[in-house]
mmCIF file of C-alpha atoms and ligand atoms in Angstrom:
data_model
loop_
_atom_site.group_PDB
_atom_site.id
_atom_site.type_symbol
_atom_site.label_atom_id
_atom_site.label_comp_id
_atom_site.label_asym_id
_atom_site.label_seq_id
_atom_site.Cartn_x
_atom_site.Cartn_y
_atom_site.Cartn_z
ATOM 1 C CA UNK K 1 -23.572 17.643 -17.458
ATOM 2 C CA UNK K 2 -21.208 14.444 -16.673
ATOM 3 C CA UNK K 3 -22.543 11.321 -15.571
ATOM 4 C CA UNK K 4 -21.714 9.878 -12.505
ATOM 5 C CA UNK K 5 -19.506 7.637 -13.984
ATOM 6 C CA UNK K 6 -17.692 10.186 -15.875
ATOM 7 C CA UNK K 7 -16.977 12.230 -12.812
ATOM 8 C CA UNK K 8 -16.459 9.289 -10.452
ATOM 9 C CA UNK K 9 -13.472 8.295 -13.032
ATOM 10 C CA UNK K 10 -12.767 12.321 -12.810
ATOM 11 C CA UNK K 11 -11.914 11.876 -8.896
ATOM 12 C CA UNK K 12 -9.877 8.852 -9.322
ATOM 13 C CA UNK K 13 -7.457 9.990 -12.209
ATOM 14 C CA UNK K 14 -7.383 13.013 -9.648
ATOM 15 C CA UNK K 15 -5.721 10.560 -7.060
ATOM 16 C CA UNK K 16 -3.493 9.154 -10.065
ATOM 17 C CA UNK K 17 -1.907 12.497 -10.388
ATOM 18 C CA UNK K 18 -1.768 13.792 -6.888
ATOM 19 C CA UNK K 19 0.280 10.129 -6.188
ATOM 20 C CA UNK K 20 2.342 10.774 -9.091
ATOM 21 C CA UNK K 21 3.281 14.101 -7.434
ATOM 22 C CA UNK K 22 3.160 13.025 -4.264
ATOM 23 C CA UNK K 23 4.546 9.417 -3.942
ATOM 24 C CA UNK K 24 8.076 10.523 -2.581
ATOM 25 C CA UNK K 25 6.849 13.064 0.018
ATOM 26 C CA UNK K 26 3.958 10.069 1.023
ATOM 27 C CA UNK K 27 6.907 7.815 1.822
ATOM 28 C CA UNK K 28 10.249 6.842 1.766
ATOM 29 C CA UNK K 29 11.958 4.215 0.289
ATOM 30 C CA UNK K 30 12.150 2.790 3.576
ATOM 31 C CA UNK K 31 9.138 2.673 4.326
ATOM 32 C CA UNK K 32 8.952 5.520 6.689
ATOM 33 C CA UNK K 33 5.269 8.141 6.980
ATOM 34 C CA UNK K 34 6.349 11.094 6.192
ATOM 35 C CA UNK K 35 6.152 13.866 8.785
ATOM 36 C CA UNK K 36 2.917 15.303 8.814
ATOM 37 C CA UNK K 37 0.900 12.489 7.902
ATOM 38 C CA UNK K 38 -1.702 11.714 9.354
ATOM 39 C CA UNK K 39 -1.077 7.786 8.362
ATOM 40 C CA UNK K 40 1.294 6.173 10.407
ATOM 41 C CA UNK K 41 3.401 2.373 9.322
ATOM 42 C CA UNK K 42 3.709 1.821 12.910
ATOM 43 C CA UNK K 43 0.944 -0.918 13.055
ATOM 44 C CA UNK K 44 1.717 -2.565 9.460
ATOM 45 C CA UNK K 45 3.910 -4.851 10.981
ATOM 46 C CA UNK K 46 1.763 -6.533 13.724
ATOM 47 C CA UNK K 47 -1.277 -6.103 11.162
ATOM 48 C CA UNK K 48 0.967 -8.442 8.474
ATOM 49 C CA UNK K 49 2.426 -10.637 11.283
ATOM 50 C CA UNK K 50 -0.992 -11.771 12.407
ATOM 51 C CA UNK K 51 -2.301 -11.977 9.029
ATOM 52 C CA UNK K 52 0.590 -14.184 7.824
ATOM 53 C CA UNK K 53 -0.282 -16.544 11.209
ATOM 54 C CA UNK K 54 -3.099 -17.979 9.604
ATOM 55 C CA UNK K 55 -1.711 -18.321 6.106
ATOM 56 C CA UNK K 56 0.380 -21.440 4.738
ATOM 57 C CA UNK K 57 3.993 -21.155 3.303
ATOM 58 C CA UNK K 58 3.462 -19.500 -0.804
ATOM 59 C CA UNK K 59 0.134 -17.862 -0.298
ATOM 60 C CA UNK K 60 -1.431 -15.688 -2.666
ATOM 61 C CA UNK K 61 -1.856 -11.795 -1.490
ATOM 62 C CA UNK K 62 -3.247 -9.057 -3.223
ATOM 63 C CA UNK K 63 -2.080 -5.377 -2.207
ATOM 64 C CA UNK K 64 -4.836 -2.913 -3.493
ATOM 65 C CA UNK K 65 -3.212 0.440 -3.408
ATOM 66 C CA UNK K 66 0.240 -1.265 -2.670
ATOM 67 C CA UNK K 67 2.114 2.406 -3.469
ATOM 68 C CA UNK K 68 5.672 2.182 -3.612
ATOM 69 C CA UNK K 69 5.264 -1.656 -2.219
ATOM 70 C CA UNK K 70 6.843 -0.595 1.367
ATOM 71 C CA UNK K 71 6.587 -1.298 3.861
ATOM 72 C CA UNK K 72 3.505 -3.636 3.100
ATOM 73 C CA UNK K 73 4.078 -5.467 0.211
ATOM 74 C CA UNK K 74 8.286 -5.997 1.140
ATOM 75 C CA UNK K 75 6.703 -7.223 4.545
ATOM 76 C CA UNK K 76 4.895 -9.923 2.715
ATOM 77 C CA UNK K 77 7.335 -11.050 0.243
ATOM 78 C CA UNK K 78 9.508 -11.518 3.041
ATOM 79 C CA UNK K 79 7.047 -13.490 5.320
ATOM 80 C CA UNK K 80 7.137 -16.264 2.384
ATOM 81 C CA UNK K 81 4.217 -15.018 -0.051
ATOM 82 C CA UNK K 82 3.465 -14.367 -3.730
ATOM 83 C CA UNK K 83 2.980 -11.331 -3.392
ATOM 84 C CA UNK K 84 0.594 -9.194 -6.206
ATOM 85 C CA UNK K 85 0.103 -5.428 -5.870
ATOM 86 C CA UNK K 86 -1.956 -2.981 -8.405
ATOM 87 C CA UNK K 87 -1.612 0.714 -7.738
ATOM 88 C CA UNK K 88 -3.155 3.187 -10.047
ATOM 89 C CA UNK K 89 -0.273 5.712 -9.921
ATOM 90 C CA UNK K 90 2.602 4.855 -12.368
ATOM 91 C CA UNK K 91 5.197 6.512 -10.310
ATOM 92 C CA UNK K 92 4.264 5.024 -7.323
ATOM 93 C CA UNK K 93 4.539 1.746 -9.283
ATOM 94 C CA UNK K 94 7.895 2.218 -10.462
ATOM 95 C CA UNK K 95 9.598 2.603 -7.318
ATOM 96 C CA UNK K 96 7.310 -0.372 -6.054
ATOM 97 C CA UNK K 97 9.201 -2.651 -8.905
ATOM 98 C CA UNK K 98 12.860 -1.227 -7.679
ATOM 99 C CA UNK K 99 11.848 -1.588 -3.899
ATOM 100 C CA UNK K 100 10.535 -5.180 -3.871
ATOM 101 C CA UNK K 101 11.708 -6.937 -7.171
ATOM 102 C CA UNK K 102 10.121 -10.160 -5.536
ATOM 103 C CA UNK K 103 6.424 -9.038 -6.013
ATOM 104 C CA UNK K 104 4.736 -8.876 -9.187
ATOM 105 C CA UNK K 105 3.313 -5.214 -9.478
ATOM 106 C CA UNK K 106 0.490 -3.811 -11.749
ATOM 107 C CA UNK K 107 -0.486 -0.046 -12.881
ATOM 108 C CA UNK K 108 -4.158 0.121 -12.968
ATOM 109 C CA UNK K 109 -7.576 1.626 -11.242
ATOM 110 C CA UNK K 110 -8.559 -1.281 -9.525
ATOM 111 C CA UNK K 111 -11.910 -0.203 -10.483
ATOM 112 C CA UNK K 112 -11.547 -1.686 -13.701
ATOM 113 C CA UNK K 113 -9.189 -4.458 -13.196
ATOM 114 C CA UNK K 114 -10.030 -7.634 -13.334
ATOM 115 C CA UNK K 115 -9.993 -9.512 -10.538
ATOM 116 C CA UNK K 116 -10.788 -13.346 -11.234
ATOM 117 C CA UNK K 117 -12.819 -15.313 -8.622
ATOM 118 C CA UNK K 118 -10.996 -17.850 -5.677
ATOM 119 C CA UNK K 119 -7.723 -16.791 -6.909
ATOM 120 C CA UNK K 120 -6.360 -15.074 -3.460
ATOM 121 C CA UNK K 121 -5.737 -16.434 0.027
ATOM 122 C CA UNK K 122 -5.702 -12.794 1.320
ATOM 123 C CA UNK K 123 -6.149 -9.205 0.278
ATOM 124 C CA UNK K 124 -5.248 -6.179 1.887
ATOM 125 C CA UNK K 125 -5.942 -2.625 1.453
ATOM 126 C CA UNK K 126 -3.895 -0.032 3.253
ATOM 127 C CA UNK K 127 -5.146 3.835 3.307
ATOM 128 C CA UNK K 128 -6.454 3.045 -0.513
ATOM 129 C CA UNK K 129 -9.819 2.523 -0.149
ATOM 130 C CA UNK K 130 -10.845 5.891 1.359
ATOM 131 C CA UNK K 131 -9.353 7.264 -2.382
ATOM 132 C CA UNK K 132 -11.818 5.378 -4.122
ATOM 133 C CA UNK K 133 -15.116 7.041 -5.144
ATOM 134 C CA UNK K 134 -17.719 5.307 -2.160
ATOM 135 C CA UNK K 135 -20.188 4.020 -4.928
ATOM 136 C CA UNK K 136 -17.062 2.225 -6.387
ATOM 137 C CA UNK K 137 -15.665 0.867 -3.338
ATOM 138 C CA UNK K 138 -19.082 -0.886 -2.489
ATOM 139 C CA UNK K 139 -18.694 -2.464 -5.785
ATOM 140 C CA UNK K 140 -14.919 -3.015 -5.147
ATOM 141 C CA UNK K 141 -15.845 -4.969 -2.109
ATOM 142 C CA UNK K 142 -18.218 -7.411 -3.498
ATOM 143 C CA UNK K 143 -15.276 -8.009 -5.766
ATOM 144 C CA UNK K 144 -12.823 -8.416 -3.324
ATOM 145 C CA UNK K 145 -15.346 -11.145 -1.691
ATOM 146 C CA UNK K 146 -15.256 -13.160 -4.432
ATOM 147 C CA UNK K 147 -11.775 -12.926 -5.808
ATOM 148 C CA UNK K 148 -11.061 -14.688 -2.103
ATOM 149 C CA UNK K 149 -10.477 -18.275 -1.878
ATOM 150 C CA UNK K 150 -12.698 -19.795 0.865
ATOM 151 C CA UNK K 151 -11.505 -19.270 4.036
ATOM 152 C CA UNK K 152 -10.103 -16.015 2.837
ATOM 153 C CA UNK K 153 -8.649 -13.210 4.422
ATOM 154 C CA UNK K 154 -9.097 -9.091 4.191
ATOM 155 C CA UNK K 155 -7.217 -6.418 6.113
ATOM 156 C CA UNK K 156 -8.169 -2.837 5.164
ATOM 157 C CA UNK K 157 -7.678 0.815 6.369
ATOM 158 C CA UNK K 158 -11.328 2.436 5.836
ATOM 159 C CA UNK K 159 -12.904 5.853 7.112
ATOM 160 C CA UNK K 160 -13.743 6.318 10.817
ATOM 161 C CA UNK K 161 -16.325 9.024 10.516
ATOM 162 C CA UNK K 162 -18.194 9.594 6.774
ATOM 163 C CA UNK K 163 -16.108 12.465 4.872
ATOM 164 C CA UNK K 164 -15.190 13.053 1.582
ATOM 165 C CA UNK K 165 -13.934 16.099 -0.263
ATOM 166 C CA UNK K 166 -10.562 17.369 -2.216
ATOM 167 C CA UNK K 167 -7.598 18.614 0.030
ATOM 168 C CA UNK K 168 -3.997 19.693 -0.721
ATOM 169 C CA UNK K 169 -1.796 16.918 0.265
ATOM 170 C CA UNK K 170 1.635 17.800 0.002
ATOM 171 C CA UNK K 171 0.916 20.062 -2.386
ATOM 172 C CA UNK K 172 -1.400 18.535 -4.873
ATOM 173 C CA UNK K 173 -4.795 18.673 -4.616
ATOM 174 C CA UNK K 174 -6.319 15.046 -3.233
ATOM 175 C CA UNK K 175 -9.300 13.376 -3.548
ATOM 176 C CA UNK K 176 -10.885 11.323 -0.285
ATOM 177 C CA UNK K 177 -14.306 9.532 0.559
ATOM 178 C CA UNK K 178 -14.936 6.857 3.199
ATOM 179 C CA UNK K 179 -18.157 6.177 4.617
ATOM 180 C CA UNK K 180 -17.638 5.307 8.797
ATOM 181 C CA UNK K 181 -16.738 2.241 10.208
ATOM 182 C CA UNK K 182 -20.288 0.632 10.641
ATOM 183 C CA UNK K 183 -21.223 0.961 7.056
ATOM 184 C CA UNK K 184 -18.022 -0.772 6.110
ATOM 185 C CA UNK K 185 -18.782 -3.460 8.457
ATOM 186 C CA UNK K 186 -22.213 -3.624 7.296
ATOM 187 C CA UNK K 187 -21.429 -3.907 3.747
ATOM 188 C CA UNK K 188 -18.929 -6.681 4.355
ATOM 189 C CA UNK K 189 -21.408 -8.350 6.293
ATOM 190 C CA UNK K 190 -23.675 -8.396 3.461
ATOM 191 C CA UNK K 191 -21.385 -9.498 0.974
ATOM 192 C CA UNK K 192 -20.665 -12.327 3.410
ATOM 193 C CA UNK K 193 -24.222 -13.626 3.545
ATOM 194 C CA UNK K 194 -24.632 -13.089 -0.212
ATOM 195 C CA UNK K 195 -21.722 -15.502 -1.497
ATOM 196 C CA UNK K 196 -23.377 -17.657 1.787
ATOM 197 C CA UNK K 197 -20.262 -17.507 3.942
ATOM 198 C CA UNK K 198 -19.536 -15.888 7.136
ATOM 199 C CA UNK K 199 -17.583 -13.225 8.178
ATOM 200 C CA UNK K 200 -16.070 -14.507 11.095
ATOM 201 C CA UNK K 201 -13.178 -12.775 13.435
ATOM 202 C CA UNK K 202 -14.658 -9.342 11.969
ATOM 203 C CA UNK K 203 -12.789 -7.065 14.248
ATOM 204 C CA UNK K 204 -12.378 -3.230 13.606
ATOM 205 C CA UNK K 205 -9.428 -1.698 15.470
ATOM 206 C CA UNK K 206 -9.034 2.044 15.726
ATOM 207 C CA UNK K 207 -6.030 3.617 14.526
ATOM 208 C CA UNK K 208 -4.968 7.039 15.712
ATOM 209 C CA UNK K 209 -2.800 9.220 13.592
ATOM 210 C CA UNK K 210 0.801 9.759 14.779
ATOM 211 C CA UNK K 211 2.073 12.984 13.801
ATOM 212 C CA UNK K 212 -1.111 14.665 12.705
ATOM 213 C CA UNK K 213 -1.224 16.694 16.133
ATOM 214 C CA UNK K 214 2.056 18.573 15.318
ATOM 215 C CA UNK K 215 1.590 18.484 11.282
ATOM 216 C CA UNK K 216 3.645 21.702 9.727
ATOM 217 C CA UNK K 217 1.193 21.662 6.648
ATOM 218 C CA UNK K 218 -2.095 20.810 6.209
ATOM 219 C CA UNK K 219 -3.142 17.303 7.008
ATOM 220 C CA UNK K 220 -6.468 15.599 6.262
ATOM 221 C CA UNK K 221 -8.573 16.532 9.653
ATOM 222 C CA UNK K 222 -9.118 12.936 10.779
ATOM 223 C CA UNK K 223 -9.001 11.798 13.986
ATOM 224 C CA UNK K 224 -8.637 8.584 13.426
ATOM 225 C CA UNK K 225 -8.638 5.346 11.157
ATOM 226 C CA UNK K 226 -10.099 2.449 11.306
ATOM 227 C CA UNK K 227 -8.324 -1.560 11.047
ATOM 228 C CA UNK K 228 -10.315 -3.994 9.923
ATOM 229 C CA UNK K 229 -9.312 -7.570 9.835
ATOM 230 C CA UNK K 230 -12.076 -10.277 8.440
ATOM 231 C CA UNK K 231 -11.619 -13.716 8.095
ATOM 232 C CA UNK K 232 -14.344 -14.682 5.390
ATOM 233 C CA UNK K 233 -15.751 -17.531 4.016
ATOM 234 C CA UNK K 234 -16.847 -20.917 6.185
ATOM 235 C CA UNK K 235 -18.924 -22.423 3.850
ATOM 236 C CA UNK K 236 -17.841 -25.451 2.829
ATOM 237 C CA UNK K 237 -18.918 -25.019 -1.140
ATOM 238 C CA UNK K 238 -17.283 -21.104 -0.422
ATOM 239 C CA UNK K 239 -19.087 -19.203 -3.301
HETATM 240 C C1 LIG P 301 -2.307 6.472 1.011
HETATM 241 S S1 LIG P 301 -1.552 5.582 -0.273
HETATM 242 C C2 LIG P 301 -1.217 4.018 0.526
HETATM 243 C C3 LIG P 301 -0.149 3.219 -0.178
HETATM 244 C C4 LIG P 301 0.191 1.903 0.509
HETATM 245 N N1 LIG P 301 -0.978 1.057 0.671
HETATM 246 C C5 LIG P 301 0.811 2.194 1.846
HETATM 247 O O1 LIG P 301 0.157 1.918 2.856
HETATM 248 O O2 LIG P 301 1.943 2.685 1.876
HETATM 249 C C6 LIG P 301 -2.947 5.177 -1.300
HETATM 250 C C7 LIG P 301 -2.543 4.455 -2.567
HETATM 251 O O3 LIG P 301 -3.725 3.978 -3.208
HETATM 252 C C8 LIG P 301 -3.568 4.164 -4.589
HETATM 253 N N2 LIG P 301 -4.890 4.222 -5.213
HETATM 254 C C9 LIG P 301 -5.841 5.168 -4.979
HETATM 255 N N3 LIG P 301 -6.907 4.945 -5.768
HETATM 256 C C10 LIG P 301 -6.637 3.834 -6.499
HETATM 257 C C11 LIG P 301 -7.349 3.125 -7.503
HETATM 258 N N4 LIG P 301 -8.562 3.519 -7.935
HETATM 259 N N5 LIG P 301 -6.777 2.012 -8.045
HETATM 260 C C12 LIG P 301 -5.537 1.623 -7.634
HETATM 261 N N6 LIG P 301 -4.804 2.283 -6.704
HETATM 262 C C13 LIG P 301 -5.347 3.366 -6.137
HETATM 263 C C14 LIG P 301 -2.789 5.475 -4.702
HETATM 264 O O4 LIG P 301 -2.162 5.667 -5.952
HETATM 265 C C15 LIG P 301 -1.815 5.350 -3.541
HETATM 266 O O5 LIG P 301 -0.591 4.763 -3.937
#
């Protein structure tokens, strides 16, 4: 029999492939949902306008799960940032490089790259997360925490309601887990008092699906996503 670890890595080279297959039909290079998703760009801009209203000029960002870098990562090269992203799917990085030369892009499971403390001003995490095997994304977030500069920011797309299971997405099979929204904010919460900061402006925002309603194929059954927007980090001495 596997080990956890063995399949956990199973379920995210699963998501590798299904992005490899998948990456075009996810989005275009404009940065457009495709139809039938049931994850809509609408909000990406306000969410990266009002994180880029509390960061200076040349910040650092981090895009976990940046795809093909659009609209997210092109948003925030052009609001002024340095601009990082790390995607495990090598296709999806490829067209990520063409689409916003500006940024520097990495392929990698974020599960295993490194990610070296104080080094970002903000991270975000669009629709990636709920990919990630759960056990790893708890870990994931503790890492997040303390790759943030004090006074850091995260933005992330996580689960409303707990599911998890494989689904066809646009034809290739696709791996999904989130835990619901109070868990997340509970475990961010914890990681706050841990590295003895504060999560402060913790604000979950619900996020309904645009085109799910109508979908011609078969769409994850979600009724809706959850925003969540954190300012961490007061303490002075951060962590
Ligand atoms: C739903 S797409 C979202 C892409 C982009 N954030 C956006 O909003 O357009 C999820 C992305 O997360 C990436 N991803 C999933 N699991 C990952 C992992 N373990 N490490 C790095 N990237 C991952 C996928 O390859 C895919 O490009």
């Amino acid at each position: 029999m596997r080990d956890d670890a063995d399949s956990r890595a199973a379920q995210r080279d699963l998501v590798r492939r299904g992005y490899d297959a998948v990456s075009r039909a996810y989005r275009t290079d404009e940065g457009e949902s495709a139809v039938g998703s049931s994850e809509t760009t609408a909000a990406y801009e306000s969410w990266i306008q009002e994180l880029a209203s509390h960061l200076a000029p040349g910040a650092r960002v981090l895009d976990i799960g940046c795809g093909a870098g659009v609209p997210a990562a092109r948003l925030l090269v052009e609001a002024g940032f340095e601009v990082t992203g790390v995607d495990i799917s090598q296709v999806q990085i490829t067209r990520a490089r063409t689409l916003v030369p500006q940024a520097t892009f990495h392929c990698a499971d974020i599960v295993d790259f490194g990610l070296e403390p104080r080094t970002f001003d903000a991270i975000i995490s669009l629709y990636a997360l709920i990919h990630i095997p759960l056990h790893d994304q708890r870990e994931l977030l503790s890492r997040i925490w303390q790759a943030l500069r004090p006074g850091g920011l995260f933005l992330a797309v996580v689960g409303h309601g707990r599911w998890t299971g494989v689904e066809d997405y646009f034809g290739a099979p696709m791996f999904w887990d989130h835990a619901d929204t109070d868990t997340y904010v509970s475990w961010l919460r914890d990681h706050a008092s841990r590295w003895s900061g504060t999560a402060t402006s913790l604000k979950a925002t619900s996020v309904t699906p645009s085109s799910s309603r109508n979908a011609p194929r078969s769409v994850p059954p979600r009724d809706a996503w959850v925003a969540i927007t954190l300012a961490a980090l007061n303490a002075p001495g951060g962590h």
